[in-house]
Every structure is written in C-alpha cells, then in structure tokens.
Amino acid sequence: MAGGRMGRELDVLVFGLSDRVGALAEQLGRLALNCRLVRAHSPPARRHHYWSVGVILAECDRDVEDGLKAFQRFAPGERPTLVVGPESFGTDGQVDAWIREPAPAVQIAARIRALFRLHTMEIMARRRTAVSALYGQKPGLVERQDQPPCVLYVGDASPRFMALQHTLASANAEIVAAFSSYSAFDYLHERAFDAVVLNAAGKRDIAFTISSAMRRNARLYHTPVLLLTDDVDPDTAEEAFARGVSDLLPPQTPDDELRERVLTLTAERRRRREAKATLEACRDTRSLDIETGLFHAGYLTSHLQDLLQASARDELNFSVIALQVMLPEGRERPDDVSAEKARRQFAAMLRHLLRTEDAAARFDEDVFLAALPFTDATGIDSVAARVAAIAECTAFEGDDPLRPFRLTVRAAPVQTRPGETAEALVERAVRSLARPHPVIASA
C-alpha cells in the first residue's frame, strides 16, 4: 500500500500557514487525492467545479477560522472539513473531524474518503426525499438512534480497557468486552455496534486480521475500527490503515481525548445509518418499477432534473452511465420469456452493485441508466468494469436448463452539459449506446 494509489480520485482543498502544508498535499496526491493549496486570500475557483473536502493543517484555533473563511471565499458551499493538528481545534461544530499530529498521509486520506462518502449520502438523502415528495411520498419514518452508543472492545483485559470503560461510561456509552476473536465475531453477528476497539498491544497481527475480516464483510464494512497500540511506527501505521483501521490510539492518549476520538467515529457511523435508512425509505410503489426493483424511468428523470439544478448551483456534480444488455445470437439465443427473465435478473444485480446513493432505472427493453453522484470518468469506468465482471460470470437459465446463456454488456459514460434538461440528458445517454463502444463483457 505504501506509495500506492487508493480509491477514486477526489479534489481536496488544503489550507495551512506552515511549510508542511506543501509536503502534506504532495503525500495525499500520491494516494489519488487531487490537492489544491488554498491561502487566506486565494482567488475564487472556476465555476462548475465542486471541491470535495477541506483539510486544515492547524496549530491554533485561529488557523481553523482562517481556513474555513478561505474555503468559503475560494469555493463557497457545503463540504466536510478535517483538521489536522496537535489539539482538537474547531471540533465544536465548525468542522467534521480532527486528527492528532503526527498522522501518516494514509490515515488522513482514509478519513477524507470516509467523511466525503458520508457527506454524499446525506446530500443525496435530502435530495431524493424532496423528489419523492413530488410523487406523493411522505418522508419515511426513519428511526432516530437515541439509544446510547455501543462499542465492542476486543482483546485482553488491561488497564487501558478499564480506562476506556470508565471514560465511555462518563459519556453514557455502553462497552461490551470480548476477550477473544471468536467471541468478538459472535457479538458482531448478533448485534450492531457503533465502533470496535481492538487491543493490539502485543497482538498486532490478530488485530489486523480482525480489521481485515470486517472490511471483507458487507454488513461490517463501515463499522469504525480503532486500535489501542503499544507503538506507532510508520510501517505499523501504514499497514494498519491499509487493513481498514480508522484510528490509532497510542498509550499516551489522555482519557478525555480517547473518549472524544471514539465517540466522533460512533457519531459518524450513526449518521451513515440514518442517511442509508432515509435513502431506502424513498423506495416504495410510487418510485419503483416493481418488475426490476429499480426506480421507474419517470422517477429517475425527475431525480436527474433535480441533480442538474443542484449541479448548476455548484452544490454537487454527477455522471450518468448507460448500459445495454445484449443477448447471444444464433443457436444460443434464448426464447423471449427466458430473455426477459434474464434482463430482470440483471436489473436486480445492478441495484446491488451500485452504492446506496446511486440511482438506476430501466428505460427500454435492454437499456438501463444509472446516476452516480460525485463520480468522475475513472469512477464510471470502475462501475462499468464491476457490472461487466458479474454479468460475464453469470449463467442465465434458458428454455433448456442444460444450455444456460450469458449476457453481453455494453457501457457508455455520459457527462452532463450546462443548461441541459433531464429529458435531453436521458435521450443523449440512450443515443450514445447506438455509437460504437467497446463491449466490456462477453459471453
């Protein structure tokens, strides 16, 4: 992972008064984050370019204030902000998160991506709820998570466990202890936790194994993982964040800071659950095509129009991908009933291959469109490749059960144009599939 690129590219604003800000921006750039240094009086950004996240390298509260003002002058709008500094400057509601220095670039990059994904889900939850109201949907009843946060501690009992238990209890947070990895996964499968704290002192490999296993599990993927460490050398930190760790807590971390860092991540986890629940609440009979489980074409067109209007105000950006499902020819061609069954099965696959904040619909017998917020051309290609890979290895049942067939998927990325209506965008996206494009999955 060291020195490599991670995840999709994001545009990041970096503010700081020290010489270290340039080095930080360079390090983040090697991790697929496009950084722009912003000073106190930087000229405004060009129109129609959305900057994803702001990072402030701070040494005092004044640096945070100056950085927030500079971001608003440079590129006004709502964006998550992360502070990197010796203390939790500005974390009283002005900014979204704080990381204590010294922090490796891979940790900062991981926090940037997590904050931006949460920000995206919350924006899309608000926008989609507004579109659903046009179809007579009332806001879904999303259960507020008012119960105390619950944290799972994994590892040997130790003085640090007692300190963690005491400091979380003072914030009315529950902590459940699992003194072995076996009991830990039993707990994780029985109930939802807002965060997991792993005692890695002397058992770093076991802690890394647990964190990696959680990141391979779709249900546990977004649960924050914090490591209680006995040493934080650069190599350990690099590997920890490559394994999906969210934060490292060295031995000298004071109790109040320990509590703050754990509860910050539990709060983000809860916000993510609420945003996802709000997005799911927008799925009902008035917005869905029951045959495919995707949104119906009219709803997605309305959603696209809303996104276009928000994009024109520089509140967000998005891309569209057009997908055409093609049947094999000749003797391998299935009968009409089997073909339609395969298309509907593909639609169900497509829904689960997209993120919660993405939206897709069927616009013709074999044509599907999906809107992906905050996704560039590289991200669109990644989605197309993922959909193609699944389609390529799926055998669909024909009229002869002994002769299954495969679908071929053609993809066309579509970028929005200023002043374009949703109807024109849909028409252009569907028309783009008629032009020669590389087939990205074959039988």
Short mmCIF file of C-alpha atoms in Angstrom, two decimals:
data_model
loop_
_atom_site.label_atom_id
_atom_site.label_comp_id
_atom_site.label_asym_id
_atom_site.label_seq_id
_atom_site.Cartn_x
_atom_site.Cartn_y
_atom_site.Cartn_z
CA MET A 1 0.00 0.00 0.00
CA ALA A 2 2.85 2.34 0.73
CA GLY A 3 3.30 4.85 -2.01
CA GLY A 4 0.37 3.35 -3.94
CA ARG A 5 -2.90 4.83 -5.05
CA MET A 6 -6.08 4.12 -3.15
CA GLY A 7 -9.70 4.51 -4.20
CA ARG A 8 -11.28 7.00 -6.56
CA GLU A 9 -9.79 10.42 -7.06
CA LEU A 10 -11.20 13.31 -5.04
CA ASP A 11 -10.48 17.03 -5.20
CA VAL A 12 -9.23 18.28 -1.83
CA LEU A 13 -8.58 21.81 -0.57
CA VAL A 14 -5.61 22.06 1.80
CA PHE A 15 -5.07 25.12 3.99
CA GLY A 16 -2.14 25.82 6.28
CA LEU A 17 0.34 28.54 7.18
CA SER A 18 3.39 26.34 7.76
CA ASP A 19 5.79 24.93 5.21
CA ARG A 20 4.48 21.42 5.99
CA VAL A 21 1.27 22.04 4.06
CA GLY A 22 3.02 21.53 0.71
CA ALA A 23 4.52 18.24 1.81
CA LEU A 24 1.13 17.03 3.05
CA ALA A 25 -0.53 17.91 -0.25
CA GLU A 26 2.19 16.03 -2.14
CA GLN A 27 1.76 12.94 0.05
CA LEU A 28 -2.02 12.98 -0.40
CA GLY A 29 -1.53 13.36 -4.12
CA ARG A 30 0.27 10.03 -4.20
CA LEU A 31 -2.89 8.49 -2.68
CA ALA A 32 -5.20 9.57 -5.54
CA LEU A 33 -6.30 12.83 -3.90
CA ASN A 34 -6.06 15.89 -6.15
CA CYS A 35 -4.93 18.62 -3.74
CA ARG A 36 -5.16 22.36 -4.21
CA LEU A 37 -3.34 24.60 -1.75
CA VAL A 38 -5.56 27.43 -0.54
CA ARG A 39 -4.22 30.53 1.19
CA ALA A 40 -6.00 33.24 3.13
CA HIS A 41 -6.62 35.31 0.00
CA SER A 42 -6.73 32.69 -2.76
CA PRO A 43 -8.78 33.78 -5.80
CA PRO A 44 -12.15 32.02 -6.27
CA ALA A 45 -12.27 28.66 -8.01
CA ARG A 46 -13.59 28.47 -11.55
CA ARG A 47 -17.29 27.89 -11.96
CA HIS A 48 -18.81 24.41 -12.16
CA HIS A 49 -16.09 22.63 -10.26
CA TYR A 50 -17.03 21.01 -6.98
CA TRP A 51 -14.27 20.58 -4.40
CA SER A 52 -14.81 17.51 -2.28
CA VAL A 53 -13.20 18.01 1.14
CA GLY A 54 -11.31 20.73 3.01
CA VAL A 55 -8.25 19.87 5.12
CA ILE A 56 -6.83 22.41 7.55
CA LEU A 57 -3.31 21.95 8.92
CA ALA A 58 -3.74 23.90 12.16
CA GLU A 59 -1.57 24.97 15.05
CA CYS A 60 -4.25 27.04 16.84
CA ASP A 61 -7.95 27.93 16.69
CA ARG A 62 -7.19 30.96 14.55
CA ASP A 63 -5.82 28.67 11.82
CA VAL A 64 -9.16 26.85 11.73
CA GLU A 65 -11.10 30.13 11.48
CA ASP A 66 -8.83 31.39 8.70
CA GLY A 67 -9.04 28.10 6.85
CA LEU A 68 -12.84 27.96 6.93
CA LYS A 69 -13.07 31.55 5.67
CA ALA A 70 -10.55 30.83 2.90
CA PHE A 71 -12.50 27.76 1.75
CA GLN A 72 -15.74 29.76 1.54
CA ARG A 73 -14.05 32.54 -0.43
CA PHE A 74 -12.33 30.09 -2.73
CA ALA A 75 -15.24 27.70 -3.35
CA PRO A 76 -18.46 28.52 -1.46
CA GLY A 77 -20.73 25.69 -0.48
CA GLU A 78 -21.15 22.78 1.87
CA ARG A 79 -18.25 20.39 2.22
CA PRO A 80 -16.83 18.25 5.03
CA THR A 81 -13.77 19.69 6.76
CA LEU A 82 -10.98 17.82 8.53
CA VAL A 83 -8.50 19.44 10.93
CA VAL A 84 -5.02 18.01 11.42
CA GLY A 85 -3.27 19.46 14.45
CA PRO A 86 -1.84 18.96 17.94
CA GLU A 87 -5.22 19.58 19.60
CA SER A 88 -8.91 19.31 18.68
CA PHE A 89 -9.16 22.86 17.38
CA GLY A 90 -12.53 23.79 15.93
CA THR A 91 -14.25 20.50 16.73
CA ASP A 92 -17.16 22.21 18.49
CA GLY A 93 -19.35 22.02 15.40
CA GLN A 94 -17.31 24.11 12.98
CA VAL A 95 -15.56 21.11 11.44
CA ASP A 96 -16.41 17.45 10.95
CA ALA A 97 -13.39 15.65 12.34
CA TRP A 98 -9.94 16.06 13.84
CA ILE A 99 -6.75 14.01 13.62
CA ARG A 100 -3.88 14.46 16.05
CA GLU A 101 -0.43 15.07 14.65
CA PRO A 102 1.78 13.36 13.73
CA ALA A 103 -0.54 11.48 11.40
CA PRO A 104 0.51 9.45 8.35
CA ALA A 105 -0.87 10.57 4.99
CA VAL A 106 -2.68 7.24 4.57
CA GLN A 107 -4.68 7.93 7.76
CA ILE A 108 -5.62 11.41 6.61
CA ALA A 109 -6.59 10.05 3.19
CA ALA A 110 -8.77 7.35 4.76
CA ARG A 111 -10.59 9.93 6.92
CA ILE A 112 -11.08 12.22 3.90
CA ARG A 113 -12.72 9.40 1.95
CA ALA A 114 -14.92 8.32 4.85
CA LEU A 115 -16.10 11.88 5.52
CA PHE A 116 -16.82 12.51 1.86
CA ARG A 117 -18.79 9.29 1.45
CA LEU A 118 -20.91 10.23 4.48
CA HIS A 119 -21.36 13.77 3.13
CA THR A 120 -22.50 12.34 -0.22
CA MET A 121 -25.03 10.00 1.37
CA GLU A 122 -26.54 12.80 3.45
CA ILE A 123 -26.82 15.17 0.49
CA MET A 124 -28.46 12.51 -1.68
CA ALA A 125 -30.82 11.52 1.13
CA ARG A 126 -32.11 15.10 1.30
CA ARG A 127 -32.38 15.49 -2.46
CA ARG A 128 -34.08 12.15 -3.07
CA THR A 129 -36.57 12.78 -0.28
CA ALA A 130 -37.52 16.05 -1.98
CA VAL A 131 -38.01 14.28 -5.33
CA SER A 132 -40.08 11.56 -3.67
CA ALA A 133 -42.41 14.23 -2.33
CA LEU A 134 -43.29 15.10 -5.95
CA TYR A 135 -44.70 11.59 -6.26
CA GLY A 136 -46.86 11.89 -3.16
CA GLN A 137 -44.44 10.16 -0.85
CA LYS A 138 -44.31 11.46 2.67
CA PRO A 139 -40.90 11.40 4.37
CA GLY A 140 -40.23 7.87 5.56
CA LEU A 141 -40.23 7.17 9.26
CA VAL A 142 -36.50 6.76 9.88
CA GLU A 143 -35.84 5.59 13.39
CA ARG A 144 -33.70 8.05 15.30
CA GLN A 145 -30.85 6.39 17.10
CA ASP A 146 -31.37 7.93 20.51
CA GLN A 147 -30.04 4.99 22.50
CA PRO A 148 -26.51 5.33 23.94
CA PRO A 149 -23.62 4.46 21.63
CA CYS A 150 -22.41 0.88 21.93
CA VAL A 151 -18.73 -0.03 21.47
CA LEU A 152 -17.22 -3.52 21.26
CA TYR A 153 -13.82 -3.96 22.93
CA VAL A 154 -11.76 -6.91 21.68
CA GLY A 155 -8.61 -8.21 23.35
CA ASP A 156 -7.02 -8.95 26.68
CA ALA A 157 -8.29 -7.19 29.78
CA SER A 158 -5.82 -4.47 30.70
CA PRO A 159 -5.58 -1.11 32.49
CA ARG A 160 -6.32 0.56 29.16
CA PHE A 161 -9.56 -1.38 28.87
CA MET A 162 -10.54 -0.18 32.33
CA ALA A 163 -9.69 3.40 31.35
CA LEU A 164 -11.72 3.07 28.14
CA GLN A 165 -14.67 1.61 30.02
CA HIS A 166 -14.57 4.39 32.61
CA THR A 167 -14.26 7.26 30.15
CA LEU A 168 -17.05 5.94 27.87
CA ALA A 169 -19.31 5.36 30.87
CA SER A 170 -18.91 9.04 31.74
CA ALA A 171 -20.47 9.82 28.32
CA ASN A 172 -23.30 7.30 28.86
CA ALA A 173 -21.82 4.95 26.24
CA GLU A 174 -22.04 1.18 26.58
CA ILE A 175 -18.97 -1.01 26.13
CA VAL A 176 -19.13 -4.76 25.57
CA ALA A 177 -15.97 -6.79 26.12
CA ALA A 178 -14.90 -9.78 24.02
CA PHE A 179 -11.64 -11.24 25.25
CA SER A 180 -11.08 -13.45 22.20
CA SER A 181 -11.55 -13.05 18.45
CA TYR A 182 -14.05 -15.92 18.44
CA SER A 183 -16.39 -14.26 20.93
CA ALA A 184 -15.84 -10.95 19.13
CA PHE A 185 -17.33 -12.26 15.88
CA ASP A 186 -20.16 -13.91 17.79
CA TYR A 187 -21.04 -10.47 19.19
CA LEU A 188 -20.62 -8.78 15.79
CA HIS A 189 -23.05 -11.18 14.16
CA GLU A 190 -25.60 -10.89 16.98
CA ARG A 191 -25.95 -7.10 17.14
CA ALA A 192 -24.84 -3.83 15.57
CA PHE A 193 -22.03 -1.86 17.19
CA ASP A 194 -21.19 1.78 16.58
CA ALA A 195 -17.43 1.12 16.78
CA VAL A 196 -14.94 -1.63 17.56
CA VAL A 197 -11.82 -1.03 19.68
CA LEU A 198 -9.08 -3.64 19.25
CA ASN A 199 -6.32 -4.06 21.83
CA ALA A 200 -3.33 -4.59 19.54
CA ALA A 201 -0.69 -4.40 22.28
CA GLY A 202 1.48 -7.48 21.74
CA LYS A 203 -1.11 -8.96 19.34
CA ARG A 204 -0.91 -6.71 16.34
CA ASP A 205 -1.34 -9.50 13.77
CA ILE A 206 -4.57 -10.71 15.38
CA ALA A 207 -5.94 -7.15 15.45
CA PHE A 208 -5.04 -6.67 11.78
CA THR A 209 -6.74 -9.96 10.90
CA ILE A 210 -9.96 -8.90 12.63
CA SER A 211 -9.95 -5.50 10.94
CA SER A 212 -9.33 -7.06 7.51
CA ALA A 213 -12.12 -9.58 8.07
CA MET A 214 -14.55 -6.79 8.94
CA ARG A 215 -13.68 -4.92 5.75
CA ARG A 216 -14.49 -8.03 3.73
CA ASN A 217 -17.95 -8.24 5.30
CA ALA A 218 -20.58 -6.01 3.66
CA ARG A 219 -22.55 -5.59 6.91
CA LEU A 220 -19.47 -4.67 8.97
CA TYR A 221 -17.60 -2.74 6.28
CA HIS A 222 -18.45 0.74 7.58
CA THR A 223 -18.09 -0.02 11.30
CA PRO A 224 -15.17 2.09 12.60
CA VAL A 225 -12.17 0.16 13.94
CA LEU A 226 -9.80 1.77 16.46
CA LEU A 227 -6.54 0.21 17.60
CA LEU A 228 -5.10 0.53 21.10
CA THR A 229 -1.41 0.27 20.25
CA ASP A 230 1.81 -0.03 22.22
CA ASP A 231 3.85 1.56 19.44
CA VAL A 232 3.02 3.64 16.37
CA ASP A 233 5.93 3.45 13.95
CA PRO A 234 5.42 4.48 10.31
CA ASP A 235 5.34 0.90 8.99
CA THR A 236 2.75 -0.19 11.56
CA ALA A 237 0.57 2.82 10.79
CA GLU A 238 0.84 2.24 7.05
CA GLU A 239 -0.24 -1.38 7.37
CA ALA A 240 -3.00 -0.59 9.89
CA PHE A 241 -4.77 1.84 7.60
CA ALA A 242 -4.26 -0.43 4.62
CA ARG A 243 -6.12 -3.08 6.65
CA GLY A 244 -9.06 -0.75 7.20
CA VAL A 245 -8.29 0.68 10.64
CA SER A 246 -9.98 4.03 11.31
CA ASP A 247 -7.75 5.41 14.10
CA LEU A 248 -4.70 4.53 16.19
CA LEU A 249 -4.74 5.24 19.93
CA PRO A 250 -1.20 5.26 21.38
CA PRO A 251 -0.58 4.62 25.10
CA GLN A 252 -0.19 8.29 26.00
CA THR A 253 -3.67 9.24 24.74
CA PRO A 254 -5.48 11.06 27.60
CA ASP A 255 -8.85 9.67 28.70
CA ASP A 256 -10.85 12.68 27.53
CA GLU A 257 -9.22 12.55 24.09
CA LEU A 258 -9.74 8.80 23.94
CA ARG A 259 -13.44 9.35 24.58
CA GLU A 260 -13.67 12.13 22.01
CA ARG A 261 -11.99 10.12 19.26
CA VAL A 262 -14.12 7.03 19.86
CA LEU A 263 -17.40 8.96 20.08
CA THR A 264 -16.61 11.02 16.97
CA LEU A 265 -16.46 7.82 14.95
CA THR A 266 -19.56 6.34 16.58
CA ALA A 267 -21.48 9.51 15.70
CA GLU A 268 -20.38 9.23 12.06
CA ARG A 269 -21.48 5.60 11.98
CA ARG A 270 -24.93 6.57 13.23
CA ARG A 271 -25.23 9.38 10.70
CA ARG A 272 -24.38 6.90 7.96
CA ARG A 273 -27.09 4.51 9.15
CA GLU A 274 -29.67 7.31 9.21
CA ALA A 275 -28.72 8.51 5.72
CA LYS A 276 -28.93 4.99 4.34
CA ALA A 277 -32.31 4.43 6.02
CA THR A 278 -33.60 7.70 4.53
CA LEU A 279 -32.46 6.65 1.05
CA GLU A 280 -34.10 3.26 1.45
CA ALA A 281 -37.32 4.92 2.64
CA CYS A 282 -37.58 6.58 -0.78
CA ARG A 283 -38.09 3.17 -2.35
CA ASP A 284 -41.83 2.42 -2.48
CA THR A 285 -44.51 1.62 -5.04
CA ARG A 286 -44.68 5.24 -6.25
CA SER A 287 -41.00 5.40 -7.14
CA LEU A 288 -40.15 1.81 -8.10
CA ASP A 289 -40.55 -0.41 -11.12
CA ILE A 290 -41.79 -3.49 -9.29
CA GLU A 291 -40.64 -5.86 -12.06
CA THR A 292 -36.98 -4.85 -11.73
CA GLY A 293 -36.66 -3.40 -8.22
CA LEU A 294 -35.05 -0.31 -9.77
CA PHE A 295 -36.58 3.17 -9.83
CA HIS A 296 -39.04 3.68 -12.65
CA ALA A 297 -37.95 5.83 -15.58
CA GLY A 298 -40.12 8.83 -14.68
CA TYR A 299 -38.77 8.97 -11.14
CA LEU A 300 -35.14 8.80 -12.27
CA THR A 301 -35.79 11.52 -14.84
CA SER A 302 -37.17 13.76 -12.07
CA HIS A 303 -34.17 12.85 -9.91
CA LEU A 304 -31.80 13.75 -12.75
CA GLN A 305 -33.51 17.13 -13.21
CA ASP A 306 -33.05 17.89 -9.52
CA LEU A 307 -29.39 16.86 -9.70
CA LEU A 308 -28.85 19.04 -12.77
CA GLN A 309 -30.27 22.07 -10.97
CA ALA A 310 -28.09 21.42 -7.92
CA SER A 311 -25.07 20.94 -10.18
CA ALA A 312 -25.73 24.29 -11.86
CA ARG A 313 -25.50 25.90 -8.40
CA ASP A 314 -22.16 24.11 -7.77
CA GLU A 315 -23.73 22.12 -4.94
CA LEU A 316 -22.70 18.78 -6.40
CA ASN A 317 -21.66 17.01 -9.58
CA PHE A 318 -22.64 13.67 -11.03
CA SER A 319 -22.25 11.41 -14.03
CA VAL A 320 -24.53 9.03 -15.85
CA ILE A 321 -23.72 5.58 -17.17
CA ALA A 322 -25.80 3.94 -19.88
CA LEU A 323 -25.83 0.14 -20.01
CA GLN A 324 -27.18 -2.06 -22.77
CA VAL A 325 -27.79 -5.76 -22.14
CA MET A 326 -27.35 -7.88 -25.27
CA LEU A 327 -28.38 -11.47 -25.84
CA PRO A 328 -26.27 -14.09 -27.60
CA GLU A 329 -27.09 -14.67 -31.26
CA GLY A 330 -27.67 -17.80 -33.28
CA ARG A 331 -28.48 -21.10 -31.66
CA GLU A 332 -27.53 -19.72 -28.22
CA ARG A 333 -30.26 -17.06 -28.33
CA PRO A 334 -32.87 -17.75 -25.61
CA ASP A 335 -36.62 -17.60 -26.03
CA ASP A 336 -38.41 -14.34 -25.22
CA VAL A 337 -39.58 -15.44 -21.76
CA SER A 338 -36.07 -16.52 -20.70
CA ALA A 339 -34.57 -13.35 -22.18
CA GLU A 340 -36.89 -11.11 -20.18
CA LYS A 341 -36.27 -13.12 -17.03
CA ALA A 342 -32.51 -12.63 -17.54
CA ARG A 343 -32.92 -8.86 -18.02
CA ARG A 344 -34.86 -8.61 -14.77
CA GLN A 345 -32.22 -10.68 -13.01
CA PHE A 346 -29.58 -8.32 -14.40
CA ALA A 347 -31.58 -5.36 -13.03
CA ALA A 348 -31.55 -6.91 -9.56
CA MET A 349 -27.80 -7.46 -9.85
CA LEU A 350 -27.30 -3.86 -10.98
CA ARG A 351 -29.11 -2.48 -7.96
CA HIS A 352 -26.85 -4.37 -5.56
CA LEU A 353 -23.68 -3.45 -7.48
CA LEU A 354 -24.35 0.28 -7.08
CA ARG A 355 -23.92 2.33 -3.93
CA THR A 356 -26.92 3.29 -1.82
CA GLU A 357 -26.63 6.90 -3.01
CA ASP A 358 -26.64 5.89 -6.71
CA ALA A 359 -29.92 5.50 -8.61
CA ALA A 360 -30.76 3.37 -11.65
CA ALA A 361 -33.78 2.73 -13.89
CA ARG A 362 -34.73 0.75 -16.97
CA PHE A 363 -35.50 2.98 -19.95
CA ASP A 364 -36.03 0.43 -22.68
CA GLU A 365 -36.26 -3.33 -23.05
CA ASP A 366 -32.49 -3.71 -22.83
CA VAL A 367 -31.28 -0.24 -21.76
CA PHE A 368 -30.56 0.90 -18.21
CA LEU A 369 -29.31 4.26 -16.94
CA ALA A 370 -27.69 4.99 -13.58
CA ALA A 371 -26.89 8.34 -11.96
CA LEU A 372 -23.73 8.36 -9.82
CA PRO A 373 -23.16 11.47 -7.66
CA PHE A 374 -19.65 12.84 -7.30
CA THR A 375 -18.24 10.31 -9.75
CA ASP A 376 -15.71 11.14 -12.45
CA ALA A 377 -14.78 9.29 -15.64
CA THR A 378 -12.42 6.95 -13.77
CA GLY A 379 -15.18 6.07 -11.32
CA ILE A 380 -17.64 5.43 -14.15
CA ASP A 381 -15.16 3.05 -15.79
CA SER A 382 -14.76 1.25 -12.48
CA VAL A 383 -18.52 0.78 -12.15
CA ALA A 384 -18.79 -0.44 -15.75
CA ALA A 385 -16.00 -2.97 -15.20
CA ARG A 386 -17.61 -4.26 -12.00
CA VAL A 387 -21.02 -4.70 -13.62
CA ALA A 388 -19.42 -6.39 -16.62
CA ALA A 389 -17.43 -8.80 -14.48
CA ILE A 390 -20.57 -10.02 -12.71
CA ALA A 391 -22.56 -10.30 -15.94
CA GLU A 392 -19.73 -12.20 -17.57
CA CYS A 393 -19.62 -14.93 -14.94
CA THR A 394 -23.39 -15.32 -14.51
CA ALA A 395 -25.16 -18.15 -16.30
CA PHE A 396 -28.80 -17.34 -17.07
CA GLU A 397 -31.27 -20.17 -17.49
CA GLY A 398 -32.86 -20.60 -20.91
CA ASP A 399 -35.75 -22.76 -22.10
CA ASP A 400 -33.32 -25.69 -21.98
CA PRO A 401 -31.98 -25.92 -18.40
CA LEU A 402 -28.91 -27.76 -19.71
CA ARG A 403 -27.96 -24.86 -22.01
CA PRO A 404 -27.62 -21.66 -19.94
CA PHE A 405 -26.57 -18.47 -21.68
CA ARG A 406 -24.64 -15.32 -20.81
CA LEU A 407 -25.39 -11.66 -21.39
CA THR A 408 -23.09 -9.18 -23.04
CA VAL A 409 -22.98 -5.67 -21.54
CA ARG A 410 -22.21 -2.52 -23.48
CA ALA A 411 -21.48 0.64 -21.44
CA ALA A 412 -21.33 4.33 -22.30
CA PRO A 413 -20.29 7.01 -19.77
CA VAL A 414 -22.22 10.27 -20.11
CA GLN A 415 -21.07 13.59 -18.68
CA THR A 416 -23.63 16.33 -18.03
CA ARG A 417 -23.74 19.56 -20.06
CA PRO A 418 -24.56 23.05 -18.75
CA GLY A 419 -28.17 24.05 -19.33
CA GLU A 420 -29.27 20.56 -20.40
CA THR A 421 -32.63 19.21 -19.23
CA ALA A 422 -33.05 15.76 -17.76
CA GLU A 423 -35.08 14.62 -20.79
CA ALA A 424 -32.29 15.74 -23.13
CA LEU A 425 -29.69 14.04 -20.94
CA VAL A 426 -31.65 10.76 -20.99
CA GLU A 427 -32.12 10.95 -24.75
CA ARG A 428 -28.42 11.62 -25.29
CA ALA A 429 -27.45 8.78 -22.91
CA VAL A 430 -29.67 6.26 -24.70
CA ARG A 431 -28.47 7.50 -28.09
CA SER A 432 -24.84 7.11 -27.01
CA LEU A 433 -25.30 3.35 -26.91
CA ALA A 434 -26.01 3.35 -30.65
CA ARG A 435 -22.49 4.57 -31.36
CA PRO A 436 -19.66 2.04 -31.41
CA HIS A 437 -18.41 1.37 -27.88
CA PRO A 438 -16.18 -1.36 -26.58
CA VAL A 439 -18.08 -4.35 -25.28
CA ILE A 440 -16.98 -4.71 -21.68
CA ALA A 441 -18.30 -8.19 -21.01
CA SER A 442 -18.62 -11.05 -23.41
CA ALA A 443 -20.22 -14.45 -23.42
#
